[in-house]
């Protein structure tokens, strides 16, 4: 009898120790494009940013085990969904981060909700993540198509670009960016005279650019991203569109795109971003640490968003003492004001939208650039409440519950 009691006590203590260890373990999967058109603005750089966030959280020094997993979804929604499900079912992953590619993010967000995990979306831009596809388990951190349409579309129309032709990436992100920009163009008094859609990861944009050129539109709106944006702008320069009466409007431009295009071609482009590496001492200090791991490359806004979202996520996990209940972690993230050296102070709305200002920049001419990666000239700040779509207009079911 005494031996049985001892064994029971030992089993209880062993079980208690295992539970405690599990509570102090967090696994975060960085799920993105590691090798194709979005690898520069996300990819391995997002992994470096994730590791810097874990380091800066200080949780490992407090006895927590924090693990970062990495997978390449190849810009395929079904592959992304399969990886996420396997991570949750077999590897005890608590959260997925970045999730670049909007179609992939929309697929993964539903699995995250069903499994009660967390999605920290930095790379995907589709505004539906905080609209009709919102869930209590997703935080959309960095940007979205509504904010880009509001920032660039409105600014271009107000400076004389009244007629538009869209060259659009033919998947969820491109469709959403075109949709949101068209609404903003029309609301600002402009018109859309045509559009053409190109497959994702297109190498030859010549036929699409010829259609845009022949349209006579004052503005060619590039509703694409990453490598597609780089290629379309470079080829537009070859066709004589850059520097002509027609204007290119890059609706989503990353600092890594400007680096790849070069200032000679990219100069004068207007863009909107919530983060630029050379803004202040805090952004420069982080960017120097990041560059030391990335052969001198400076972080994109997506990579900055991965860092900041994971940092805030880990603050919420620490406050709760565990990461097991995803919806509870996200609710805690929403209840806590955000504050980090890259985006400053902010909040997370009930629909999962991270709120921070967006900034309008133009790309410098080569003669204006003073040192490597000195690419942006600051023009204006769009306050958070103006930069992002009002929650009442997004169609998120969580909005009604928050009233």
mmCIF file of C-alpha atoms in Angstrom:
data_model
loop_
_atom_site.group_PDB
_atom_site.id
_atom_site.type_symbol
_atom_site.label_atom_id
_atom_site.label_comp_id
_atom_site.label_asym_id
_atom_site.label_seq_id
_atom_site.Cartn_x
_atom_site.Cartn_y
_atom_site.Cartn_z
ATOM 1 C CA UNK A 1 0.000 0.000 0.000
ATOM 2 C CA UNK A 2 2.808 2.401 0.953
ATOM 3 C CA UNK A 3 4.635 1.609 -2.291
ATOM 4 C CA UNK A 4 1.457 2.283 -4.297
ATOM 5 C CA UNK A 5 1.020 5.649 -2.596
ATOM 6 C CA UNK A 6 4.651 6.529 -3.316
ATOM 7 C CA UNK A 7 4.205 5.591 -6.972
ATOM 8 C CA UNK A 8 1.021 7.678 -7.178
ATOM 9 C CA UNK A 9 2.758 10.643 -5.557
ATOM 10 C CA UNK A 10 5.706 10.291 -7.929
ATOM 11 C CA UNK A 11 3.373 10.131 -10.929
ATOM 12 C CA UNK A 12 1.537 13.221 -9.718
ATOM 13 C CA UNK A 13 4.770 15.144 -9.258
ATOM 14 C CA UNK A 14 6.074 13.998 -12.627
ATOM 15 C CA UNK A 15 2.840 15.071 -14.294
ATOM 16 C CA UNK A 16 2.982 18.421 -12.528
ATOM 17 C CA UNK A 17 6.538 18.981 -13.724
ATOM 18 C CA UNK A 18 5.613 18.093 -17.298
ATOM 19 C CA UNK A 19 2.662 20.475 -17.270
ATOM 20 C CA UNK A 20 4.834 23.263 -15.891
ATOM 21 C CA UNK A 21 7.450 22.670 -18.551
ATOM 22 C CA UNK A 22 4.774 22.687 -21.242
ATOM 23 C CA UNK A 23 3.403 25.976 -19.966
ATOM 24 C CA UNK A 24 6.842 27.549 -20.297
ATOM 25 C CA UNK A 25 7.372 26.347 -23.869
ATOM 26 C CA UNK A 26 6.355 28.372 -26.920
ATOM 27 C CA UNK A 27 6.730 27.261 -30.525
ATOM 28 C CA UNK A 28 6.376 29.804 -33.315
ATOM 29 C CA UNK A 29 6.397 28.824 -36.973
ATOM 30 C CA UNK A 30 7.574 31.349 -39.567
ATOM 31 C CA UNK A 31 5.580 30.389 -42.657
ATOM 32 C CA UNK A 32 6.374 32.280 -45.849
ATOM 33 C CA UNK A 33 8.066 32.327 -49.244
ATOM 34 C CA UNK A 34 11.694 31.438 -48.599
ATOM 35 C CA UNK A 35 12.953 31.226 -52.168
ATOM 36 C CA UNK A 36 10.751 32.974 -54.740
ATOM 37 C CA UNK A 37 9.283 36.417 -55.498
ATOM 38 C CA UNK A 38 8.558 37.379 -51.865
ATOM 39 C CA UNK A 39 11.758 36.027 -50.341
ATOM 40 C CA UNK A 40 13.564 39.376 -50.241
ATOM 41 C CA UNK A 41 10.898 41.295 -48.321
ATOM 42 C CA UNK A 42 10.039 38.328 -46.095
ATOM 43 C CA UNK A 43 11.796 35.002 -46.476
ATOM 44 C CA UNK A 44 14.919 34.306 -44.405
ATOM 45 C CA UNK A 45 14.890 37.928 -43.223
ATOM 46 C CA UNK A 46 11.633 37.268 -41.395
ATOM 47 C CA UNK A 47 13.309 34.373 -39.608
ATOM 48 C CA UNK A 48 16.150 36.662 -38.531
ATOM 49 C CA UNK A 49 13.587 39.187 -37.275
ATOM 50 C CA UNK A 50 11.725 36.473 -35.360
ATOM 51 C CA UNK A 51 14.905 35.379 -33.612
ATOM 52 C CA UNK A 52 15.734 38.978 -32.677
ATOM 53 C CA UNK A 53 12.245 39.328 -31.162
ATOM 54 C CA UNK A 54 12.737 36.201 -29.065
ATOM 55 C CA UNK A 55 16.101 37.507 -27.908
ATOM 56 C CA UNK A 56 14.661 40.905 -26.982
ATOM 57 C CA UNK A 57 11.653 39.414 -25.181
ATOM 58 C CA UNK A 58 13.985 38.168 -22.429
ATOM 59 C CA UNK A 59 11.847 35.069 -21.857
ATOM 60 C CA UNK A 60 14.672 32.602 -22.362
ATOM 61 C CA UNK A 61 16.579 34.289 -19.536
ATOM 62 C CA UNK A 62 13.479 33.771 -17.397
ATOM 63 C CA UNK A 63 13.453 30.023 -18.022
ATOM 64 C CA UNK A 64 11.107 29.821 -21.005
ATOM 65 C CA UNK A 65 11.820 27.577 -23.981
ATOM 66 C CA UNK A 66 11.079 29.499 -27.182
ATOM 67 C CA UNK A 67 11.469 27.653 -30.474
ATOM 68 C CA UNK A 68 11.295 29.081 -34.013
ATOM 69 C CA UNK A 69 10.308 26.715 -36.819
ATOM 70 C CA UNK A 70 10.555 27.633 -40.508
ATOM 71 C CA UNK A 71 8.721 26.436 -43.618
ATOM 72 C CA UNK A 72 8.442 27.539 -47.243
ATOM 73 C CA UNK A 73 4.870 27.388 -48.603
ATOM 74 C CA UNK A 74 5.980 28.155 -52.168
ATOM 75 C CA UNK A 75 3.144 30.706 -52.486
ATOM 76 C CA UNK A 76 0.589 27.891 -52.577
ATOM 77 C CA UNK A 77 -2.412 28.148 -50.288
ATOM 78 C CA UNK A 78 -2.936 24.384 -50.069
ATOM 79 C CA UNK A 79 0.699 23.817 -49.129
ATOM 80 C CA UNK A 80 0.517 26.542 -46.492
ATOM 81 C CA UNK A 81 -2.638 24.975 -45.030
ATOM 82 C CA UNK A 82 -1.057 21.520 -44.922
ATOM 83 C CA UNK A 83 2.086 22.803 -43.185
ATOM 84 C CA UNK A 84 0.079 24.752 -40.607
ATOM 85 C CA UNK A 85 -2.148 21.773 -39.829
ATOM 86 C CA UNK A 86 0.883 19.473 -39.409
ATOM 87 C CA UNK A 87 2.601 22.007 -37.169
ATOM 88 C CA UNK A 88 -0.432 22.245 -34.920
ATOM 89 C CA UNK A 89 -1.248 18.523 -34.871
ATOM 90 C CA UNK A 90 2.208 16.970 -34.600
ATOM 91 C CA UNK A 91 4.689 19.632 -33.452
ATOM 92 C CA UNK A 92 2.708 21.586 -30.850
ATOM 93 C CA UNK A 93 3.186 24.911 -32.645
ATOM 94 C CA UNK A 94 1.368 27.721 -30.854
ATOM 95 C CA UNK A 95 1.533 30.514 -33.440
ATOM 96 C CA UNK A 96 2.373 31.101 -37.097
ATOM 97 C CA UNK A 97 4.089 34.330 -38.091
ATOM 98 C CA UNK A 98 4.548 36.345 -41.295
ATOM 99 C CA UNK A 99 2.405 34.117 -43.610
ATOM 100 C CA UNK A 100 3.331 36.172 -46.679
ATOM 101 C CA UNK A 101 0.919 35.645 -49.597
ATOM 102 C CA UNK A 102 -2.696 36.624 -49.068
ATOM 103 C CA UNK A 103 -4.250 33.446 -50.443
ATOM 104 C CA UNK A 104 -2.070 31.397 -48.101
ATOM 105 C CA UNK A 105 -2.960 33.636 -45.153
ATOM 106 C CA UNK A 106 -6.702 33.359 -45.781
ATOM 107 C CA UNK A 107 -6.416 29.565 -45.833
ATOM 108 C CA UNK A 108 -4.211 29.360 -42.745
ATOM 109 C CA UNK A 109 -6.340 31.779 -40.718
ATOM 110 C CA UNK A 110 -9.283 29.380 -40.775
ATOM 111 C CA UNK A 111 -7.141 26.482 -39.576
ATOM 112 C CA UNK A 112 -5.686 28.708 -36.864
ATOM 113 C CA UNK A 113 -9.195 29.519 -35.670
ATOM 114 C CA UNK A 114 -10.324 25.881 -35.763
ATOM 115 C CA UNK A 115 -7.259 24.761 -33.805
ATOM 116 C CA UNK A 116 -7.423 27.768 -31.439
ATOM 117 C CA UNK A 117 -3.886 28.877 -32.242
ATOM 118 C CA UNK A 118 -2.552 32.340 -33.208
ATOM 119 C CA UNK A 119 -1.700 33.911 -36.566
ATOM 120 C CA UNK A 120 0.595 36.949 -36.543
ATOM 121 C CA UNK A 121 0.105 38.176 -40.110
ATOM 122 C CA UNK A 122 2.789 40.573 -41.285
ATOM 123 C CA UNK A 123 3.369 39.780 -44.972
ATOM 124 C CA UNK A 124 -0.158 39.301 -46.354
ATOM 125 C CA UNK A 125 -1.870 42.519 -47.405
ATOM 126 C CA UNK A 126 -5.446 41.463 -48.162
ATOM 127 C CA UNK A 127 -7.744 43.662 -46.065
ATOM 128 C CA UNK A 128 -10.291 40.843 -45.742
ATOM 129 C CA UNK A 129 -8.210 39.474 -42.843
ATOM 130 C CA UNK A 130 -9.772 42.198 -40.694
ATOM 131 C CA UNK A 131 -12.990 42.275 -42.718
ATOM 132 C CA UNK A 132 -15.249 39.420 -43.701
ATOM 133 C CA UNK A 133 -12.522 36.823 -42.980
ATOM 134 C CA UNK A 134 -11.583 38.127 -39.519
ATOM 135 C CA UNK A 135 -11.244 35.680 -36.615
ATOM 136 C CA UNK A 136 -10.531 36.064 -32.883
ATOM 137 C CA UNK A 137 -7.207 34.284 -33.444
ATOM 138 C CA UNK A 138 -5.559 36.570 -36.029
ATOM 139 C CA UNK A 139 -3.662 39.828 -35.634
ATOM 140 C CA UNK A 140 -2.954 41.701 -38.885
ATOM 141 C CA UNK A 141 0.088 43.734 -38.018
ATOM 142 C CA UNK A 142 1.934 45.645 -40.729
ATOM 143 C CA UNK A 143 -0.233 46.876 -43.603
ATOM 144 C CA UNK A 144 -3.201 46.058 -45.812
ATOM 145 C CA UNK A 145 -4.608 46.800 -49.238
ATOM 146 C CA UNK A 146 -7.064 49.425 -47.918
ATOM 147 C CA UNK A 147 -4.222 51.411 -46.334
ATOM 148 C CA UNK A 148 -2.176 51.361 -49.546
ATOM 149 C CA UNK A 149 -5.177 52.348 -51.639
ATOM 150 C CA UNK A 150 -5.980 55.143 -49.211
ATOM 151 C CA UNK A 151 -2.407 56.389 -49.102
ATOM 152 C CA UNK A 152 -1.195 56.090 -52.687
ATOM 153 C CA UNK A 153 -4.431 55.991 -54.696
ATOM 154 C CA UNK A 154 -5.812 59.106 -53.067
ATOM 155 C CA UNK A 155 -2.499 61.004 -53.224
ATOM 156 C CA UNK A 156 -1.955 60.252 -56.921
ATOM 157 C CA UNK A 157 -5.469 61.370 -57.917
ATOM 158 C CA UNK A 158 -5.117 64.556 -55.889
ATOM 159 C CA UNK A 159 -1.877 65.382 -57.728
ATOM 160 C CA UNK A 160 -3.386 65.035 -61.197
ATOM 161 C CA UNK A 161 -3.538 61.306 -61.936
ATOM 162 C CA UNK A 162 -7.226 61.120 -62.852
ATOM 163 C CA UNK A 163 -7.379 58.155 -65.254
ATOM 164 C CA UNK A 164 -6.080 54.747 -64.234
ATOM 165 C CA UNK A 165 -5.197 51.398 -65.796
ATOM 166 C CA UNK A 166 -4.464 48.478 -63.452
ATOM 167 C CA UNK A 167 -1.821 45.803 -63.953
ATOM 168 C CA UNK A 168 -2.886 43.317 -61.306
ATOM 169 C CA UNK A 169 -1.475 40.112 -59.807
ATOM 170 C CA UNK A 170 -4.119 37.481 -60.487
ATOM 171 C CA UNK A 171 -4.781 36.142 -56.992
ATOM 172 C CA UNK A 172 -6.420 37.234 -53.736
ATOM 173 C CA UNK A 173 -3.924 39.965 -52.856
ATOM 174 C CA UNK A 174 -3.898 41.603 -56.291
ATOM 175 C CA UNK A 175 -7.681 41.489 -56.579
ATOM 176 C CA UNK A 176 -8.088 43.091 -53.146
ATOM 177 C CA UNK A 177 -5.499 45.791 -53.876
ATOM 178 C CA UNK A 178 -7.155 46.626 -57.207
ATOM 179 C CA UNK A 179 -10.614 46.624 -55.587
ATOM 180 C CA UNK A 180 -9.622 48.887 -52.699
ATOM 181 C CA UNK A 181 -7.642 51.265 -54.924
ATOM 182 C CA UNK A 182 -10.409 51.530 -57.516
ATOM 183 C CA UNK A 183 -12.861 52.552 -54.809
ATOM 184 C CA UNK A 184 -10.466 55.177 -53.521
ATOM 185 C CA UNK A 185 -9.705 56.495 -57.038
ATOM 186 C CA UNK A 186 -13.405 56.851 -57.834
ATOM 187 C CA UNK A 187 -14.185 58.423 -54.457
ATOM 188 C CA UNK A 188 -11.439 60.978 -55.141
ATOM 189 C CA UNK A 189 -12.847 61.913 -58.549
ATOM 190 C CA UNK A 190 -10.769 59.642 -60.787
ATOM 191 C CA UNK A 191 -11.828 56.929 -63.241
ATOM 192 C CA UNK A 192 -10.535 53.483 -64.205
ATOM 193 C CA UNK A 193 -10.248 52.990 -67.970
ATOM 194 C CA UNK A 194 -9.030 49.394 -68.007
ATOM 195 C CA UNK A 195 -7.218 46.545 -66.317
ATOM 196 C CA UNK A 196 -5.234 43.442 -67.087
ATOM 197 C CA UNK A 197 -4.319 40.581 -64.787
ATOM 198 C CA UNK A 198 -1.013 38.745 -64.830
ATOM 199 C CA UNK A 199 -0.235 35.406 -63.183
ATOM 200 C CA UNK A 200 1.729 35.518 -59.954
ATOM 201 C CA UNK A 201 5.501 35.235 -60.478
ATOM 202 C CA UNK A 202 5.460 36.534 -64.074
ATOM 203 C CA UNK A 203 8.834 37.073 -65.726
ATOM 204 C CA UNK A 204 7.682 38.842 -68.909
ATOM 205 C CA UNK A 205 5.289 41.785 -68.503
ATOM 206 C CA UNK A 206 5.687 43.114 -72.045
ATOM 207 C CA UNK A 207 2.187 42.271 -73.319
ATOM 208 C CA UNK A 208 0.560 43.660 -70.170
ATOM 209 C CA UNK A 209 2.593 46.867 -70.266
ATOM 210 C CA UNK A 210 1.786 47.393 -73.945
ATOM 211 C CA UNK A 211 -1.933 47.208 -73.114
ATOM 212 C CA UNK A 212 -1.446 49.687 -70.276
ATOM 213 C CA UNK A 213 0.563 52.010 -72.519
ATOM 214 C CA UNK A 214 -2.031 51.831 -75.301
ATOM 215 C CA UNK A 215 -4.851 52.679 -72.885
ATOM 216 C CA UNK A 216 -3.669 56.260 -72.648
ATOM 217 C CA UNK A 217 -4.334 56.256 -68.903
ATOM 218 C CA UNK A 218 -2.463 58.898 -66.955
ATOM 219 C CA UNK A 219 -1.606 56.347 -64.244
ATOM 220 C CA UNK A 220 -0.628 52.697 -64.490
ATOM 221 C CA UNK A 221 -1.441 51.195 -61.115
ATOM 222 C CA UNK A 222 0.740 48.205 -60.252
ATOM 223 C CA UNK A 223 -1.408 46.007 -58.028
ATOM 224 C CA UNK A 224 1.361 43.500 -57.460
ATOM 225 C CA UNK A 225 4.234 42.964 -55.057
ATOM 226 C CA UNK A 226 7.771 41.716 -54.513
ATOM 227 C CA UNK A 227 9.528 40.293 -57.549
ATOM 228 C CA UNK A 228 6.545 41.048 -59.785
ATOM 229 C CA UNK A 229 6.741 44.736 -58.886
ATOM 230 C CA UNK A 230 10.486 44.777 -59.498
ATOM 231 C CA UNK A 231 10.147 43.133 -62.908
ATOM 232 C CA UNK A 232 7.189 45.241 -64.045
ATOM 233 C CA UNK A 233 8.914 48.526 -63.128
ATOM 234 C CA UNK A 234 12.209 47.516 -64.757
ATOM 235 C CA UNK A 235 10.396 46.487 -67.938
ATOM 236 C CA UNK A 236 8.256 49.649 -67.873
ATOM 237 C CA UNK A 237 11.519 51.596 -67.992
ATOM 238 C CA UNK A 238 12.639 49.565 -71.011
ATOM 239 C CA UNK A 239 9.363 50.395 -72.793
ATOM 240 C CA UNK A 240 9.851 54.097 -72.125
ATOM 241 C CA UNK A 241 6.919 54.352 -69.726
ATOM 242 C CA UNK A 242 9.120 55.539 -66.863
ATOM 243 C CA UNK A 243 9.765 59.231 -67.532
ATOM 244 C CA UNK A 244 6.896 59.545 -70.015
ATOM 245 C CA UNK A 245 3.582 61.359 -69.632
ATOM 246 C CA UNK A 246 2.177 58.214 -68.046
ATOM 247 C CA UNK A 247 2.934 57.682 -64.353
ATOM 248 C CA UNK A 248 3.579 54.425 -62.568
ATOM 249 C CA UNK A 249 1.870 54.009 -59.220
ATOM 250 C CA UNK A 250 3.508 51.197 -57.291
ATOM 251 C CA UNK A 251 0.714 50.447 -54.860
ATOM 252 C CA UNK A 252 2.888 48.245 -52.657
ATOM 253 C CA UNK A 253 6.608 49.002 -52.678
ATOM 254 C CA UNK A 254 9.156 47.567 -50.244
ATOM 255 C CA UNK A 255 12.625 48.935 -49.552
ATOM 256 C CA UNK A 256 13.965 45.617 -50.882
ATOM 257 C CA UNK A 257 12.150 46.320 -54.180
ATOM 258 C CA UNK A 258 13.843 49.720 -54.469
ATOM 259 C CA UNK A 259 17.179 48.057 -53.765
ATOM 260 C CA UNK A 260 16.570 45.541 -56.541
ATOM 261 C CA UNK A 261 15.280 48.113 -59.047
ATOM 262 C CA UNK A 262 17.989 50.697 -58.358
ATOM 263 C CA UNK A 263 17.549 54.416 -57.752
ATOM 264 C CA UNK A 264 18.142 55.349 -61.373
ATOM 265 C CA UNK A 265 14.850 53.689 -62.351
ATOM 266 C CA UNK A 266 12.964 53.884 -59.040
ATOM 267 C CA UNK A 267 13.610 57.582 -58.324
ATOM 268 C CA UNK A 268 10.469 59.624 -57.857
ATOM 269 C CA UNK A 269 8.194 56.684 -57.012
ATOM 270 C CA UNK A 270 5.714 57.474 -54.255
ATOM 271 C CA UNK A 271 5.062 54.823 -51.636
ATOM 272 C CA UNK A 272 3.420 54.272 -48.263
ATOM 273 C CA UNK A 273 4.988 52.367 -45.387
ATOM 274 C CA UNK A 274 4.551 52.166 -41.604
ATOM 275 C CA UNK A 275 8.279 51.487 -41.167
ATOM 276 C CA UNK A 276 11.526 52.728 -42.654
ATOM 277 C CA UNK A 277 14.827 51.566 -41.259
ATOM 278 C CA UNK A 278 16.409 55.061 -41.177
ATOM 279 C CA UNK A 279 13.649 56.856 -39.252
ATOM 280 C CA UNK A 280 15.178 57.252 -35.786
ATOM 281 C CA UNK A 281 17.739 55.813 -33.380
ATOM 282 C CA UNK A 282 15.496 52.870 -32.486
ATOM 283 C CA UNK A 283 14.860 51.793 -36.069
ATOM 284 C CA UNK A 284 18.530 52.246 -36.960
ATOM 285 C CA UNK A 285 19.765 50.206 -33.979
ATOM 286 C CA UNK A 286 17.465 47.306 -34.842
ATOM 287 C CA UNK A 287 18.350 47.540 -38.519
ATOM 288 C CA UNK A 288 22.065 47.396 -37.767
ATOM 289 C CA UNK A 289 21.554 44.170 -35.788
ATOM 290 C CA UNK A 290 19.385 42.783 -38.573
ATOM 291 C CA UNK A 291 21.894 43.759 -41.274
ATOM 292 C CA UNK A 292 24.690 42.001 -39.389
ATOM 293 C CA UNK A 293 22.790 38.742 -39.970
ATOM 294 C CA UNK A 294 21.657 39.539 -43.513
ATOM 295 C CA UNK A 295 24.861 40.509 -45.355
ATOM 296 C CA UNK A 296 24.174 44.202 -44.893
ATOM 297 C CA UNK A 297 20.544 44.195 -46.087
ATOM 298 C CA UNK A 298 18.158 46.465 -44.216
ATOM 299 C CA UNK A 299 14.764 45.174 -43.034
ATOM 300 C CA UNK A 300 11.557 45.614 -44.976
ATOM 301 C CA UNK A 301 8.318 46.656 -43.307
ATOM 302 C CA UNK A 302 7.223 42.994 -43.363
ATOM 303 C CA UNK A 303 10.328 41.868 -41.506
ATOM 304 C CA UNK A 304 9.882 44.723 -39.042
ATOM 305 C CA UNK A 305 6.288 43.575 -38.551
ATOM 306 C CA UNK A 306 7.409 40.023 -37.828
ATOM 307 C CA UNK A 307 9.720 41.333 -35.112
ATOM 308 C CA UNK A 308 7.169 43.641 -33.514
ATOM 309 C CA UNK A 309 4.240 41.195 -33.665
ATOM 310 C CA UNK A 310 6.229 38.357 -32.083
ATOM 311 C CA UNK A 311 7.587 40.693 -29.410
ATOM 312 C CA UNK A 312 4.053 41.765 -28.448
ATOM 313 C CA UNK A 313 2.779 38.176 -28.668
ATOM 314 C CA UNK A 314 5.435 37.025 -26.215
ATOM 315 C CA UNK A 315 4.502 39.835 -23.814
ATOM 316 C CA UNK A 316 0.937 38.530 -23.826
ATOM 317 C CA UNK A 317 2.091 34.934 -23.377
ATOM 318 C CA UNK A 318 4.226 35.953 -20.408
ATOM 319 C CA UNK A 319 1.310 37.841 -18.868
ATOM 320 C CA UNK A 320 -0.901 34.749 -19.173
ATOM 321 C CA UNK A 321 1.814 32.320 -18.137
ATOM 322 C CA UNK A 322 1.168 29.998 -21.102
ATOM 323 C CA UNK A 323 0.461 29.960 -24.840
ATOM 324 C CA UNK A 324 -2.079 27.153 -25.117
ATOM 325 C CA UNK A 325 -5.314 29.096 -25.670
ATOM 326 C CA UNK A 326 -4.822 31.099 -28.857
ATOM 327 C CA UNK A 327 -7.971 33.198 -28.634
ATOM 328 C CA UNK A 328 -7.110 34.095 -25.046
ATOM 329 C CA UNK A 329 -3.593 35.136 -26.069
ATOM 330 C CA UNK A 330 -4.948 37.361 -28.862
ATOM 331 C CA UNK A 331 -7.503 38.886 -26.487
ATOM 332 C CA UNK A 332 -4.627 39.713 -24.145
ATOM 333 C CA UNK A 333 -2.651 41.218 -27.021
ATOM 334 C CA UNK A 334 -5.635 43.450 -27.812
ATOM 335 C CA UNK A 335 -5.997 44.491 -24.186
ATOM 336 C CA UNK A 336 -2.329 45.502 -23.908
ATOM 337 C CA UNK A 337 -1.116 48.702 -25.607
ATOM 338 C CA UNK A 338 1.603 47.970 -28.145
ATOM 339 C CA UNK A 339 5.006 49.609 -27.813
ATOM 340 C CA UNK A 340 8.186 48.705 -29.668
ATOM 341 C CA UNK A 341 11.141 50.581 -31.199
ATOM 342 C CA UNK A 342 10.012 50.007 -34.801
ATOM 343 C CA UNK A 343 6.353 51.076 -34.840
ATOM 344 C CA UNK A 344 6.170 53.002 -31.577
ATOM 345 C CA UNK A 345 3.023 53.034 -29.464
ATOM 346 C CA UNK A 346 -0.219 51.623 -30.814
ATOM 347 C CA UNK A 347 -3.196 49.372 -30.234
ATOM 348 C CA UNK A 348 -4.879 46.297 -31.702
ATOM 349 C CA UNK A 349 -8.549 46.707 -32.562
ATOM 350 C CA UNK A 350 -11.313 44.181 -31.928
ATOM 351 C CA UNK A 351 -11.120 43.070 -35.589
ATOM 352 C CA UNK A 352 -7.413 42.225 -35.222
ATOM 353 C CA UNK A 353 -6.126 45.299 -37.059
ATOM 354 C CA UNK A 354 -2.886 46.631 -35.537
ATOM 355 C CA UNK A 355 -3.163 50.419 -35.524
ATOM 356 C CA UNK A 356 -0.174 52.651 -36.257
ATOM 357 C CA UNK A 357 0.533 55.597 -38.579
ATOM 358 C CA UNK A 358 1.462 55.108 -42.214
ATOM 359 C CA UNK A 359 4.054 57.395 -43.797
ATOM 360 C CA UNK A 360 4.249 58.756 -47.319
ATOM 361 C CA UNK A 361 7.701 58.716 -48.953
ATOM 362 C CA UNK A 362 9.236 59.304 -52.361
ATOM 363 C CA UNK A 363 12.257 57.426 -53.653
ATOM 364 C CA UNK A 364 15.404 59.550 -53.792
ATOM 365 C CA UNK A 365 17.412 60.307 -56.897
ATOM 366 C CA UNK A 366 20.873 58.691 -56.979
ATOM 367 C CA UNK A 367 22.566 62.014 -56.192
ATOM 368 C CA UNK A 368 20.448 62.400 -53.043
ATOM 369 C CA UNK A 369 21.427 59.042 -51.537
ATOM 370 C CA UNK A 370 24.223 59.473 -48.979
ATOM 371 C CA UNK A 371 24.973 55.888 -47.941
ATOM 372 C CA UNK A 372 23.856 52.281 -48.675
ATOM 373 C CA UNK A 373 20.083 51.774 -48.426
ATOM 374 C CA UNK A 374 19.454 55.536 -48.113
ATOM 375 C CA UNK A 375 16.454 55.420 -50.415
ATOM 376 C CA UNK A 376 13.445 57.250 -48.978
ATOM 377 C CA UNK A 377 12.588 60.931 -48.592
ATOM 378 C CA UNK A 378 9.867 61.506 -45.997
ATOM 379 C CA UNK A 379 6.820 63.501 -47.156
ATOM 380 C CA UNK A 380 3.942 63.127 -44.701
ATOM 381 C CA UNK A 381 2.372 61.009 -41.961
ATOM 382 C CA UNK A 382 -1.121 59.546 -42.194
ATOM 383 C CA UNK A 383 -2.555 59.051 -38.673
ATOM 384 C CA UNK A 384 -3.577 55.505 -37.795
ATOM 385 C CA UNK A 385 -7.285 56.310 -37.600
ATOM 386 C CA UNK A 386 -7.119 57.723 -41.145
ATOM 387 C CA UNK A 387 -4.627 55.239 -42.591
ATOM 388 C CA UNK A 388 -6.723 52.127 -41.993
ATOM 389 C CA UNK A 389 -10.317 51.280 -42.880
ATOM 390 C CA UNK A 390 -12.849 52.133 -40.171
ATOM 391 C CA UNK A 391 -13.782 48.967 -38.333
ATOM 392 C CA UNK A 392 -17.473 49.659 -38.946
ATOM 393 C CA UNK A 393 -16.928 49.373 -42.713
ATOM 394 C CA UNK A 394 -14.992 46.109 -42.830
ATOM 395 C CA UNK A 395 -17.763 43.581 -42.251
ATOM 396 C CA UNK A 396 -15.903 41.782 -39.476
ATOM 397 C CA UNK A 397 -18.334 39.804 -37.258
ATOM 398 C CA UNK A 398 -16.195 40.677 -34.235
ATOM 399 C CA UNK A 399 -17.094 44.356 -34.646
ATOM 400 C CA UNK A 400 -20.739 43.792 -33.706
ATOM 401 C CA UNK A 401 -19.687 41.838 -30.634
ATOM 402 C CA UNK A 402 -17.392 44.667 -29.524
ATOM 403 C CA UNK A 403 -20.236 47.223 -29.515
#
